[in-house]
Structures are given as structure tokens and as C-alpha cells.
Amino acid sequence: MAERKRPRRTRERILETSLALFNRFGEPNITTAHVADEMNISPGNLYYHFRNKDEIIGELYGALEARLLPLFTVPRSRAADVDDLWFMLHLLFEHMWAYRFFYRDLIELTSRNRRLAVRFAALTKQGENTVIELCRGMTVAGTMRASDREIVAIARNVVIVATYWMSYQRTTHPPTPAAAPAEELSLGLDRAAYQVLALIAPFTFGAAHALIERLGERYL
């Protein structure tokens, strides 16, 4: 019984270790040999579970995708509001942070893995469509005023800022060697949600606009 469970546990440990190393040092700087050495297992043991590093990355991306897809929903029984978008962004950035290597090395990863690029493009499109639906709902509710063309442009800008925020933050505010991951998180991702909402703020009014302003004061 114990022997049958062992491969699954080792597989989970490989994924956990790879994620930690990718996040800390960057995916291009980590090989399967580094992962095996960190786990104190032989490379052959690792290859028993994953033929190469791209298989590990594919599995990690699948876990990230499983976290993000449930966020891309809109309320059906009531009108959408800024709180819905805020809640989605809050969870979105938390999950992105947990798999931050993917966003920091996005171009590298998707350029060499066509299947991964297609999956990420579909995920991005679903996120964009969700923002469009939320904005349309706010327009119907009277808390936002924007044309359909403006809403489409806003949604695309939201996706662009959200997708590349960590690269921007790391380039303009590189962490110090002593900075803990939690400190880096508080310095960057808290501001990211407001930065996204700021794209929508000029089109909102009333309580919705006031909420975005309060969030701006909190994070900036």
C-alpha cells in the first residue's frame, strides 16, 4: 500500500519544489538537476515522473489555470458593481503571486511552448470577456457610463496591466536582497489592484467612484 502511494507523493514534491525554485530564481535559471538536487533524489527518479522541465511547467500552469478560471464569473441574480471587480482582482493577484515565475518569464515560456501559449491566450480572453461583462453590468446599473467600444478597450487594458504588472514592478522597484517574499508582495500587488481599478475610475460615478478613490488612498 505504501509503495503505491509513494510515486504520487514524490510527484507532488517535485511540483512543489520546482514552483519554489522557479519563483525564487526564475524558471530559465533552474534545471531538472537543480530540482532533483534540492529534493535529494536522483535525476532518474525525477524523470520517472516528468520527462523534462516543460512537463513540470505544464502541470504547474494547469494548477494556476484551475485557480483562475473560477474567478472569471459575473453575478446573474443582481447588477454587477465595483466590489465584484475588486474581489476578482484581489484573488487574481494572490494566485498570480503564488505562480509568479510564469508571469515574470511569460514571453520566454510561451515562445518555446506553443500549447502553453494557446492555453494562456484562451485564459486571457476569458478574463477579458469577464471584465467586459462586469463593466456592461455596471453600465446597466447606472454606476458606470461608457460606450461598448470604450468598455472593450478598458477590458483589454485591464488584462494588459494585470498580466505584466509584476514584470513592471520588478523592473522599476527591484526587491532588496534582504526583502522577504511577503514584503515584496505587499509593496507590489496591493498597488496592482488599484492600478487596474484606476483604468475604470474615470468612467464611474457615485458610490462606485468613491470606493475606487478610497482604495487609492489606502494603497498609494
Tab-separated table of C-alpha atoms in Angstrom, residues 61 63-73 83-103 120 122-131 134 154-166 185 188-197 199-200 219:
chain	number	residue	atom	x	y	z
A	61	TYR	CA	0.342	26.036	-15.329
A	63	ALA	CA	-2.780	24.244	-11.388
A	64	LEU	CA	-2.660	28.013	-11.917
A	65	GLU	CA	-5.371	27.819	-14.570
A	66	ALA	CA	-7.574	25.797	-12.202
A	67	ARG	CA	-7.288	28.589	-9.647
A	68	LEU	CA	-8.007	31.428	-12.063
A	69	LEU	CA	-10.881	30.078	-14.146
A	70	PRO	CA	-13.443	30.066	-11.287
A	71	LEU	CA	-12.745	33.787	-10.755
A	72	PHE	CA	-13.991	34.698	-14.223
A	73	THR	CA	-17.677	34.847	-13.374
A	83	ASP	CA	-16.926	45.307	-5.441
A	84	ASP	CA	-17.251	42.374	-7.850
A	85	LEU	CA	-14.317	43.591	-9.881
A	86	TRP	CA	-12.309	44.399	-6.776
A	87	PHE	CA	-12.915	40.938	-5.299
A	88	MET	CA	-11.896	39.271	-8.550
A	89	LEU	CA	-8.706	41.333	-8.786
A	90	HIS	CA	-7.795	40.679	-5.158
A	91	LEU	CA	-7.939	36.898	-5.626
A	92	LEU	CA	-6.456	37.080	-9.108
A	93	PHE	CA	-3.280	38.780	-7.926
A	94	GLU	CA	-2.973	36.420	-4.956
A	95	HIS	CA	-2.964	33.412	-7.283
A	96	MET	CA	-0.672	35.133	-9.763
A	97	TRP	CA	1.765	35.800	-6.944
A	98	ALA	CA	1.743	32.141	-5.932
A	99	TYR	CA	2.832	31.265	-9.505
A	100	ARG	CA	4.749	34.453	-10.170
A	101	PHE	CA	7.520	32.762	-12.170
A	102	PHE	CA	5.053	32.268	-15.011
A	103	TYR	CA	4.281	35.980	-15.347
A	120	PHE	CA	-2.803	31.147	-21.873
A	122	ALA	CA	-7.660	31.414	-24.125
A	123	LEU	CA	-7.431	32.131	-20.395
A	124	THR	CA	-6.590	35.763	-21.074
A	125	LYS	CA	-9.524	36.101	-23.446
A	126	GLN	CA	-11.885	34.662	-20.849
A	127	GLY	CA	-10.621	37.169	-18.295
A	128	GLU	CA	-11.098	39.998	-20.770
A	129	ASN	CA	-14.658	38.877	-21.533
A	130	THR	CA	-15.430	38.765	-17.811
A	131	VAL	CA	-14.302	42.362	-17.359
A	134	LEU	CA	-18.841	43.328	-15.401
A	154	ILE	CA	-10.946	49.172	-20.887
A	155	ALA	CA	-11.135	45.394	-20.563
A	156	ARG	CA	-8.127	44.920	-22.804
A	157	ASN	CA	-6.137	47.472	-20.839
A	158	VAL	CA	-7.125	45.741	-17.602
A	159	VAL	CA	-5.741	42.455	-18.925
A	160	ILE	CA	-2.532	44.093	-20.124
A	161	VAL	CA	-1.840	45.819	-16.801
A	162	ALA	CA	-2.737	42.748	-14.749
A	163	THR	CA	-0.647	40.387	-16.882
A	164	TYR	CA	2.521	42.478	-16.949
A	165	TRP	CA	2.295	44.245	-13.594
A	166	MET	CA	4.810	42.004	-11.846
A	185	LEU	CA	4.029	41.110	-2.192
A	188	GLY	CA	3.656	45.425	-5.412
A	189	LEU	CA	0.415	43.509	-5.643
A	190	ASP	CA	-1.598	45.667	-3.262
A	191	ARG	CA	-0.977	48.570	-5.618
A	192	ALA	CA	-1.694	46.443	-8.661
A	193	ALA	CA	-5.385	46.034	-7.897
A	194	TYR	CA	-5.832	49.779	-7.530
A	195	GLN	CA	-3.809	50.420	-10.693
A	196	VAL	CA	-6.286	48.262	-12.589
A	197	LEU	CA	-9.304	49.931	-10.994
A	199	LEU	CA	-8.429	52.405	-15.566
A	200	ILE	CA	-12.140	52.217	-14.811
A	219	TYR	CA	-2.769	51.678	-1.341
